[in-house]
Amino acid sequence: MSMLDQVDLSLHLGKKSYERQLEELQFKMLRLQRAVTQIGHRMVLVFEGWDASGKGGAIKRLTEALDPRGFVVHPIAAPTPEERAHNYLWRFWNRMPRDGQMVLFDRSWYGRVLVERVEGFATMREWSQAYGEINDFERILHNDRTSILKFFLHISSEEQEKRFRDREQDPLKTWKLTEEDWRNREKWPEYAIATDEMLARTSSETAPWQVIAANDKRWARIAILKAVVEMLVADMPFEFDDDNVLVLDRSGAYALVDAGKLASKAVEAVIAEEEKVRKLLKKQRKAD
C-alpha cells in the first residue's frame, strides 16, 4: 500500500471546534513569532499537494495573525529563462530566510521530482539524482540553523473534481482554474507514483514530511497549525507555554514573562496589541 493510500481522508472538524482551535493556535503563533525574531531563528515551511488541495488557504490561516515583517510567502511558478539557465535549486537560495524570519513556499524545489518528472521537463537521470541533491540541500540549511517542515496536502480524486467544478461555476474563483489543471488531473496515477517516491526518499529527521488529510479544509488547516506550533515550541531555547508573552525589558532585550503574574506597561502593551489583532480577525471572518 502506498503512503498516500494510508491517509484517512474521512477526518473532519466541526465549525465550532475549528473556530476555537484556530483562534487559540493563531495566537500561539503570534507569541512564538516574537520569540523567533528575538533569538534569530530561521524557519522554512514547504507546501506541496494536489491542485485545489487548499495550500493557499492553509498558508493564509497560518500567517493572518502574524506580523508581516517576520515572514515571506513565495508562490513558485515555472522558472524564468534566467532561472532555467542555472541549476534548478539556484532560484531558491536567495529566497531562504534571514535571521528571525519564517519563509513559506507555495510549491518548491520538489517540482523537480513531481511536475518536471511527470511532464517530461526533466530527464530520468535529472529527476533520479534530484532526491540526493535535495537531501543535501536541506541538510545544508539545517546545519545553518534553519528548521524545515514540509507538508503534502492530500485529497481524493473525487474531491479534486468537486473543487474544480465549484471553481468553474463561481465567477470569483474561475481565475484559479486553468486548462493545465484539467490536463494534470488526467495524469493522477503518474503524479501519485511520483509523490509516493518523493515522500519515501526525501523525508528525514531534520526535514520531515507531514502528509495532511485535506478533504476537509478545516481539519487540514488545524493540523498544519498544530505541527508548526509544535516544531517552534521544540526549537525554543527556553520553556514556552500558553501564558508566556515576549516583551522588551529595561536593557532593550526581549524577556519571556508570565502575563498573569507580572503587571507592567510592556506586558499590557503586548496584550492590547494581541486583543486588537483578535478583534480584526473576528471581523474579517464574519465578512468572509
mmCIF file of C-alpha atoms in Angstrom:
data_model
loop_
_atom_site.group_PDB
_atom_site.id
_atom_site.type_symbol
_atom_site.label_atom_id
_atom_site.label_comp_id
_atom_site.label_asym_id
_atom_site.label_seq_id
_atom_site.Cartn_x
_atom_site.Cartn_y
_atom_site.Cartn_z
ATOM 1 C CA MET A 1 0.000 0.000 0.000
ATOM 2 C CA SER A 2 1.336 3.432 -0.941
ATOM 3 C CA MET A 3 1.884 6.199 1.607
ATOM 4 C CA LEU A 4 -0.972 8.220 0.125
ATOM 5 C CA ASP A 5 -3.353 5.253 0.361
ATOM 6 C CA GLN A 6 -2.706 5.079 4.107
ATOM 7 C CA VAL A 7 -4.047 8.607 4.729
ATOM 8 C CA ASP A 8 -7.505 8.728 6.328
ATOM 9 C CA LEU A 9 -9.321 11.241 4.147
ATOM 10 C CA SER A 10 -12.513 10.964 6.214
ATOM 11 C CA LEU A 11 -11.024 13.098 9.007
ATOM 12 C CA HIS A 12 -13.062 16.233 9.565
ATOM 13 C CA LEU A 13 -13.647 19.024 12.078
ATOM 14 C CA GLY A 14 -16.860 20.789 13.082
ATOM 15 C CA LYS A 15 -17.192 24.540 12.636
ATOM 16 C CA LYS A 16 -17.247 25.467 16.344
ATOM 17 C CA SER A 17 -14.253 23.304 17.207
ATOM 18 C CA TYR A 18 -12.416 24.682 14.179
ATOM 19 C CA GLU A 19 -13.021 28.322 15.106
ATOM 20 C CA ARG A 20 -11.992 27.757 18.733
ATOM 21 C CA GLN A 21 -8.772 25.934 17.817
ATOM 22 C CA LEU A 22 -7.967 28.362 15.014
ATOM 23 C CA GLU A 23 -8.038 31.373 17.340
ATOM 24 C CA GLU A 24 -6.028 29.573 20.017
ATOM 25 C CA LEU A 25 -3.339 28.353 17.608
ATOM 26 C CA GLN A 26 -3.049 31.629 15.716
ATOM 27 C CA PHE A 27 -2.238 33.459 18.927
ATOM 28 C CA LYS A 28 0.285 30.852 19.934
ATOM 29 C CA MET A 29 1.876 31.529 16.554
ATOM 30 C CA LEU A 30 1.868 35.282 17.195
ATOM 31 C CA ARG A 31 3.671 34.840 20.514
ATOM 32 C CA LEU A 32 6.091 32.329 19.068
ATOM 33 C CA GLN A 33 6.860 34.704 16.203
ATOM 34 C CA ARG A 34 8.207 37.241 18.700
ATOM 35 C CA ALA A 35 10.479 34.573 20.117
ATOM 36 C CA VAL A 36 11.641 33.586 16.624
ATOM 37 C CA THR A 37 12.537 37.214 15.919
ATOM 38 C CA GLN A 38 14.419 37.660 19.182
ATOM 39 C CA ILE A 39 16.554 34.517 19.042
ATOM 40 C CA GLY A 40 17.251 34.874 15.311
ATOM 41 C CA HIS A 41 15.630 31.549 14.487
ATOM 42 C CA ARG A 42 15.062 30.670 10.823
ATOM 43 C CA MET A 43 12.230 28.518 9.564
ATOM 44 C CA VAL A 44 11.285 27.143 6.153
ATOM 45 C CA LEU A 45 7.812 25.721 5.525
ATOM 46 C CA VAL A 46 7.180 23.861 2.280
ATOM 47 C CA PHE A 47 3.660 23.351 0.925
ATOM 48 C CA GLU A 48 3.086 20.789 -1.799
ATOM 49 C CA GLY A 49 -0.114 18.993 -2.740
ATOM 50 C CA TRP A 50 -2.651 18.274 -5.420
ATOM 51 C CA ASP A 51 -4.160 21.154 -7.386
ATOM 52 C CA ALA A 52 -7.069 22.602 -5.335
ATOM 53 C CA SER A 53 -5.924 20.813 -2.172
ATOM 54 C CA GLY A 54 -6.053 24.030 -0.124
ATOM 55 C CA LYS A 55 -2.419 25.121 0.094
ATOM 56 C CA GLY A 56 -3.217 28.825 -0.239
ATOM 57 C CA GLY A 57 -5.984 28.704 2.358
ATOM 58 C CA ALA A 58 -3.755 26.861 4.823
ATOM 59 C CA ILE A 59 -0.968 29.422 4.358
ATOM 60 C CA LYS A 60 -3.445 32.258 4.886
ATOM 61 C CA ARG A 61 -4.698 30.832 8.207
ATOM 62 C CA LEU A 62 -1.154 30.148 9.338
ATOM 63 C CA THR A 63 0.013 33.720 8.753
ATOM 64 C CA GLU A 64 -3.010 36.024 9.046
ATOM 65 C CA ALA A 65 -2.399 36.863 12.739
ATOM 66 C CA LEU A 66 1.366 37.353 12.317
ATOM 67 C CA ASP A 67 3.476 40.473 11.952
ATOM 68 C CA PRO A 68 4.055 40.625 8.167
ATOM 69 C CA ARG A 69 7.599 41.877 8.736
ATOM 70 C CA GLY A 70 8.532 38.473 10.106
ATOM 71 C CA PHE A 71 7.538 36.184 7.259
ATOM 72 C CA VAL A 72 7.567 35.913 3.466
ATOM 73 C CA VAL A 73 5.388 33.737 1.221
ATOM 74 C CA HIS A 74 6.900 32.642 -2.094
ATOM 75 C CA PRO A 75 4.395 31.297 -4.655
ATOM 76 C CA ILE A 76 6.546 29.248 -7.013
ATOM 77 C CA ALA A 77 5.661 29.195 -10.706
ATOM 78 C CA ALA A 78 7.539 27.914 -13.756
ATOM 79 C CA PRO A 79 11.165 29.117 -13.818
ATOM 80 C CA THR A 80 12.072 32.198 -15.837
ATOM 81 C CA PRO A 81 14.564 31.964 -18.733
ATOM 82 C CA GLU A 82 17.288 33.274 -16.403
ATOM 83 C CA GLU A 83 16.419 30.687 -13.753
ATOM 84 C CA ARG A 84 16.415 27.880 -16.325
ATOM 85 C CA ALA A 85 19.983 28.847 -17.217
ATOM 86 C CA HIS A 86 21.076 27.774 -13.712
ATOM 87 C CA ASN A 87 20.776 24.661 -11.575
ATOM 88 C CA TYR A 88 17.133 24.150 -10.545
ATOM 89 C CA LEU A 89 17.988 24.873 -6.885
ATOM 90 C CA TRP A 90 19.623 28.219 -7.712
ATOM 91 C CA ARG A 91 16.407 30.240 -7.635
ATOM 92 C CA PHE A 92 15.612 29.068 -4.099
ATOM 93 C CA TRP A 93 18.881 30.050 -2.413
ATOM 94 C CA ASN A 94 18.094 33.775 -2.466
ATOM 95 C CA ARG A 95 14.650 33.087 -1.030
ATOM 96 C CA MET A 96 15.924 31.472 2.163
ATOM 97 C CA PRO A 97 15.094 33.198 5.481
ATOM 98 C CA ARG A 98 17.281 35.733 7.194
ATOM 99 C CA ASP A 99 17.776 35.558 10.964
ATOM 100 C CA GLY A 100 14.458 35.788 12.803
ATOM 101 C CA GLN A 101 12.334 35.114 9.730
ATOM 102 C CA MET A 102 9.910 32.462 8.534
ATOM 103 C CA VAL A 103 9.676 31.682 4.812
ATOM 104 C CA LEU A 104 6.782 29.751 3.290
ATOM 105 C CA PHE A 105 6.970 28.131 -0.143
ATOM 106 C CA ASP A 106 3.710 27.548 -2.024
ATOM 107 C CA ARG A 107 5.261 24.805 -4.162
ATOM 108 C CA SER A 108 9.010 24.440 -4.123
ATOM 109 C CA TRP A 109 12.150 22.687 -5.351
ATOM 110 C CA TYR A 110 10.112 19.479 -5.234
ATOM 111 C CA GLY A 111 8.759 20.422 -8.640
ATOM 112 C CA ARG A 112 11.882 18.666 -9.960
ATOM 113 C CA VAL A 113 10.609 15.249 -8.848
ATOM 114 C CA LEU A 114 6.906 15.986 -9.376
ATOM 115 C CA VAL A 115 5.768 18.125 -12.315
ATOM 116 C CA GLU A 116 9.144 18.083 -14.115
ATOM 117 C CA ARG A 117 9.285 14.307 -13.823
ATOM 118 C CA VAL A 118 5.689 13.631 -14.869
ATOM 119 C CA GLU A 119 5.538 16.217 -17.655
ATOM 120 C CA GLY A 120 8.942 15.307 -19.074
ATOM 121 C CA PHE A 121 10.627 18.654 -18.336
ATOM 122 C CA ALA A 122 13.476 16.756 -16.645
ATOM 123 C CA THR A 123 15.179 13.627 -17.933
ATOM 124 C CA MET A 124 15.051 10.416 -15.920
ATOM 125 C CA ARG A 125 18.686 10.932 -14.956
ATOM 126 C CA GLU A 126 17.973 14.510 -13.798
ATOM 127 C CA TRP A 127 14.984 13.744 -11.599
ATOM 128 C CA SER A 128 16.502 10.497 -10.302
ATOM 129 C CA GLN A 129 19.598 12.253 -8.975
ATOM 130 C CA ALA A 130 17.493 15.116 -7.583
ATOM 131 C CA TYR A 131 16.490 13.132 -4.470
ATOM 132 C CA GLY A 132 20.071 13.101 -3.221
ATOM 133 C CA GLU A 133 20.621 16.723 -4.261
ATOM 134 C CA ILE A 134 17.521 17.851 -2.382
ATOM 135 C CA ASN A 135 18.502 15.918 0.740
ATOM 136 C CA ASP A 136 21.944 17.569 0.641
ATOM 137 C CA PHE A 137 20.344 20.997 0.074
ATOM 138 C CA GLU A 138 18.072 20.605 3.096
ATOM 139 C CA ARG A 139 20.917 19.233 5.213
ATOM 140 C CA ILE A 140 22.949 22.369 4.467
ATOM 141 C CA LEU A 141 20.005 24.547 5.515
ATOM 142 C CA HIS A 142 19.564 22.590 8.737
ATOM 143 C CA ASN A 143 23.270 22.856 9.563
ATOM 144 C CA ASP A 144 22.935 26.612 9.036
ATOM 145 C CA ARG A 145 20.365 26.907 11.868
ATOM 146 C CA THR A 146 17.262 26.638 9.684
ATOM 147 C CA SER A 147 14.331 24.450 10.717
ATOM 148 C CA ILE A 148 12.434 22.788 7.872
ATOM 149 C CA LEU A 149 8.926 21.343 7.877
ATOM 150 C CA LYS A 150 7.247 20.059 4.731
ATOM 151 C CA PHE A 151 3.549 19.462 4.104
ATOM 152 C CA PHE A 152 1.851 17.495 1.358
ATOM 153 C CA LEU A 153 -1.886 18.194 1.254
ATOM 154 C CA HIS A 154 -3.663 15.059 0.076
ATOM 155 C CA ILE A 155 -7.203 14.931 -1.297
ATOM 156 C CA SER A 156 -9.113 12.289 -3.227
ATOM 157 C CA SER A 157 -9.560 12.461 -6.978
ATOM 158 C CA GLU A 158 -13.304 12.857 -6.415
ATOM 159 C CA GLU A 159 -12.802 15.793 -4.053
ATOM 160 C CA GLN A 160 -10.478 17.481 -6.531
ATOM 161 C CA GLU A 161 -13.065 17.195 -9.304
ATOM 162 C CA LYS A 162 -15.730 18.647 -6.995
ATOM 163 C CA ARG A 163 -13.490 21.638 -6.193
ATOM 164 C CA PHE A 164 -12.680 22.150 -9.861
ATOM 165 C CA ARG A 165 -16.409 22.198 -10.676
ATOM 166 C CA ASP A 166 -17.053 24.666 -7.849
ATOM 167 C CA ARG A 167 -14.359 26.970 -9.220
ATOM 168 C CA GLU A 168 -15.757 26.620 -12.701
ATOM 169 C CA GLN A 169 -19.181 27.832 -11.550
ATOM 170 C CA ASP A 170 -18.044 30.600 -9.195
ATOM 171 C CA PRO A 171 -17.198 33.881 -11.012
ATOM 172 C CA LEU A 172 -14.924 34.877 -8.130
ATOM 173 C CA LYS A 173 -12.908 31.659 -8.385
ATOM 174 C CA THR A 174 -12.775 30.864 -12.094
ATOM 175 C CA TRP A 175 -9.350 32.505 -12.349
ATOM 176 C CA LYS A 176 -7.973 29.707 -10.151
ATOM 177 C CA LEU A 177 -8.853 27.033 -12.710
ATOM 178 C CA THR A 178 -6.851 26.531 -15.908
ATOM 179 C CA GLU A 179 -6.724 24.063 -18.766
ATOM 180 C CA GLU A 180 -3.433 22.876 -17.306
ATOM 181 C CA ASP A 181 -5.255 21.842 -14.113
ATOM 182 C CA TRP A 182 -7.559 19.577 -16.131
ATOM 183 C CA ARG A 183 -4.608 18.145 -18.088
ATOM 184 C CA ASN A 184 -2.693 17.406 -14.893
ATOM 185 C CA ARG A 185 -5.765 15.680 -13.494
ATOM 186 C CA GLU A 186 -5.650 13.168 -16.357
ATOM 187 C CA LYS A 187 -2.218 12.108 -15.072
ATOM 188 C CA TRP A 188 -3.336 11.497 -11.472
ATOM 189 C CA PRO A 189 -1.810 7.961 -11.305
ATOM 190 C CA GLU A 190 1.566 9.219 -12.544
ATOM 191 C CA TYR A 191 1.566 12.076 -10.041
ATOM 192 C CA ALA A 192 0.592 9.675 -7.235
ATOM 193 C CA ILE A 193 3.567 7.419 -8.028
ATOM 194 C CA ALA A 194 5.930 10.414 -8.164
ATOM 195 C CA THR A 195 4.548 11.757 -4.872
ATOM 196 C CA ASP A 196 4.955 8.445 -3.058
ATOM 197 C CA GLU A 197 8.576 8.174 -4.183
ATOM 198 C CA MET A 198 9.235 11.786 -3.178
ATOM 199 C CA LEU A 199 7.827 11.218 0.317
ATOM 200 C CA ALA A 200 9.773 7.990 0.789
ATOM 201 C CA ARG A 201 13.117 9.341 -0.418
ATOM 202 C CA THR A 202 13.204 12.895 0.961
ATOM 203 C CA SER A 203 11.653 12.716 4.424
ATOM 204 C CA SER A 204 14.319 12.942 7.114
ATOM 205 C CA GLU A 205 14.597 13.601 10.825
ATOM 206 C CA THR A 206 15.747 17.169 10.164
ATOM 207 C CA ALA A 207 13.378 17.884 7.247
ATOM 208 C CA PRO A 208 10.309 15.678 7.719
ATOM 209 C CA TRP A 209 7.267 15.392 5.504
ATOM 210 C CA GLN A 210 3.810 15.512 7.012
ATOM 211 C CA VAL A 211 1.036 14.207 4.769
ATOM 212 C CA ILE A 212 -2.118 16.129 5.650
ATOM 213 C CA ALA A 213 -5.599 14.723 5.076
ATOM 214 C CA ALA A 214 -7.163 17.670 3.260
ATOM 215 C CA ASN A 215 -10.576 16.538 2.014
ATOM 216 C CA ASP A 216 -11.849 18.646 4.917
ATOM 217 C CA LYS A 217 -10.186 22.064 4.755
ATOM 218 C CA ARG A 218 -10.826 22.830 8.424
ATOM 219 C CA TRP A 219 -9.093 19.644 9.536
ATOM 220 C CA ALA A 220 -6.112 20.347 7.289
ATOM 221 C CA ARG A 221 -5.634 23.929 8.473
ATOM 222 C CA ILE A 222 -5.696 22.981 12.145
ATOM 223 C CA ALA A 223 -3.371 20.009 11.599
ATOM 224 C CA ILE A 224 -0.830 22.280 9.893
ATOM 225 C CA LEU A 225 -1.046 24.984 12.564
ATOM 226 C CA LYS A 226 -0.548 22.377 15.298
ATOM 227 C CA ALA A 227 2.501 20.930 13.546
ATOM 228 C CA VAL A 228 4.160 24.333 13.107
ATOM 229 C CA VAL A 229 3.444 25.389 16.695
ATOM 230 C CA GLU A 230 4.817 22.082 17.968
ATOM 231 C CA MET A 231 8.044 22.481 15.993
ATOM 232 C CA LEU A 232 8.538 26.099 17.066
ATOM 233 C CA VAL A 233 7.986 25.262 20.741
ATOM 234 C CA ALA A 234 10.515 22.421 20.446
ATOM 235 C CA ASP A 235 13.022 24.803 18.817
ATOM 236 C CA MET A 236 12.806 27.425 21.579
ATOM 237 C CA PRO A 237 15.849 27.642 23.891
ATOM 238 C CA PHE A 238 13.519 28.263 26.842
ATOM 239 C CA GLU A 239 10.308 26.883 28.323
ATOM 240 C CA PHE A 240 7.299 28.191 26.438
ATOM 241 C CA ASP A 241 3.648 27.795 27.397
ATOM 242 C CA ASP A 242 0.299 29.440 26.721
ATOM 243 C CA ASP A 243 0.698 32.101 29.433
ATOM 244 C CA ASN A 244 4.025 33.434 28.184
ATOM 245 C CA VAL A 245 4.433 36.700 26.318
ATOM 246 C CA LEU A 246 7.651 38.174 24.992
ATOM 247 C CA VAL A 247 8.311 41.807 25.946
ATOM 248 C CA LEU A 248 11.251 44.215 25.953
ATOM 249 C CA ASP A 249 12.996 44.522 29.307
ATOM 250 C CA ARG A 250 14.912 47.583 30.546
ATOM 251 C CA SER A 251 18.091 46.608 28.736
ATOM 252 C CA GLY A 252 16.293 46.566 25.395
ATOM 253 C CA ALA A 253 16.379 42.787 25.125
ATOM 254 C CA TYR A 254 13.340 40.560 24.994
ATOM 255 C CA ALA A 255 12.282 38.708 28.110
ATOM 256 C CA LEU A 256 9.764 35.903 28.496
ATOM 257 C CA VAL A 257 7.220 36.682 31.197
ATOM 258 C CA ASP A 258 4.041 35.207 32.611
ATOM 259 C CA ALA A 259 1.320 37.651 31.621
ATOM 260 C CA GLY A 260 -0.846 36.571 34.543
ATOM 261 C CA LYS A 261 1.777 37.227 37.207
ATOM 262 C CA LEU A 262 3.573 40.358 36.059
ATOM 263 C CA ALA A 263 1.799 43.674 35.533
ATOM 264 C CA SER A 264 3.821 46.171 33.543
ATOM 265 C CA LYS A 265 3.296 48.641 30.732
ATOM 266 C CA ALA A 266 5.235 46.382 28.383
ATOM 267 C CA VAL A 267 3.040 43.368 29.119
ATOM 268 C CA GLU A 268 -0.099 45.486 28.907
ATOM 269 C CA ALA A 269 1.017 46.827 25.519
ATOM 270 C CA VAL A 270 1.592 43.325 24.154
ATOM 271 C CA ILE A 271 -1.767 42.094 25.424
ATOM 272 C CA ALA A 272 -3.517 45.163 23.980
ATOM 273 C CA GLU A 273 -1.857 44.524 20.622
ATOM 274 C CA GLU A 274 -2.985 40.891 20.666
ATOM 275 C CA GLU A 275 -6.542 41.894 21.528
ATOM 276 C CA LYS A 276 -6.573 44.344 18.620
ATOM 277 C CA VAL A 277 -5.444 41.605 16.237
ATOM 278 C CA ARG A 278 -8.034 39.222 17.696
ATOM 279 C CA LYS A 279 -10.868 41.686 17.017
ATOM 280 C CA LEU A 280 -9.677 42.372 13.477
ATOM 281 C CA LEU A 281 -9.563 38.660 12.689
ATOM 282 C CA LYS A 282 -13.057 38.083 14.069
ATOM 283 C CA LYS A 283 -14.349 40.961 11.961
ATOM 284 C CA GLN A 284 -12.627 39.541 8.886
ATOM 285 C CA ARG A 285 -14.082 36.055 9.444
ATOM 286 C CA LYS A 286 -17.591 37.472 9.658
ATOM 287 C CA ALA A 287 -17.005 39.257 6.359
ATOM 288 C CA ASP A 288 -15.761 36.008 4.785
#
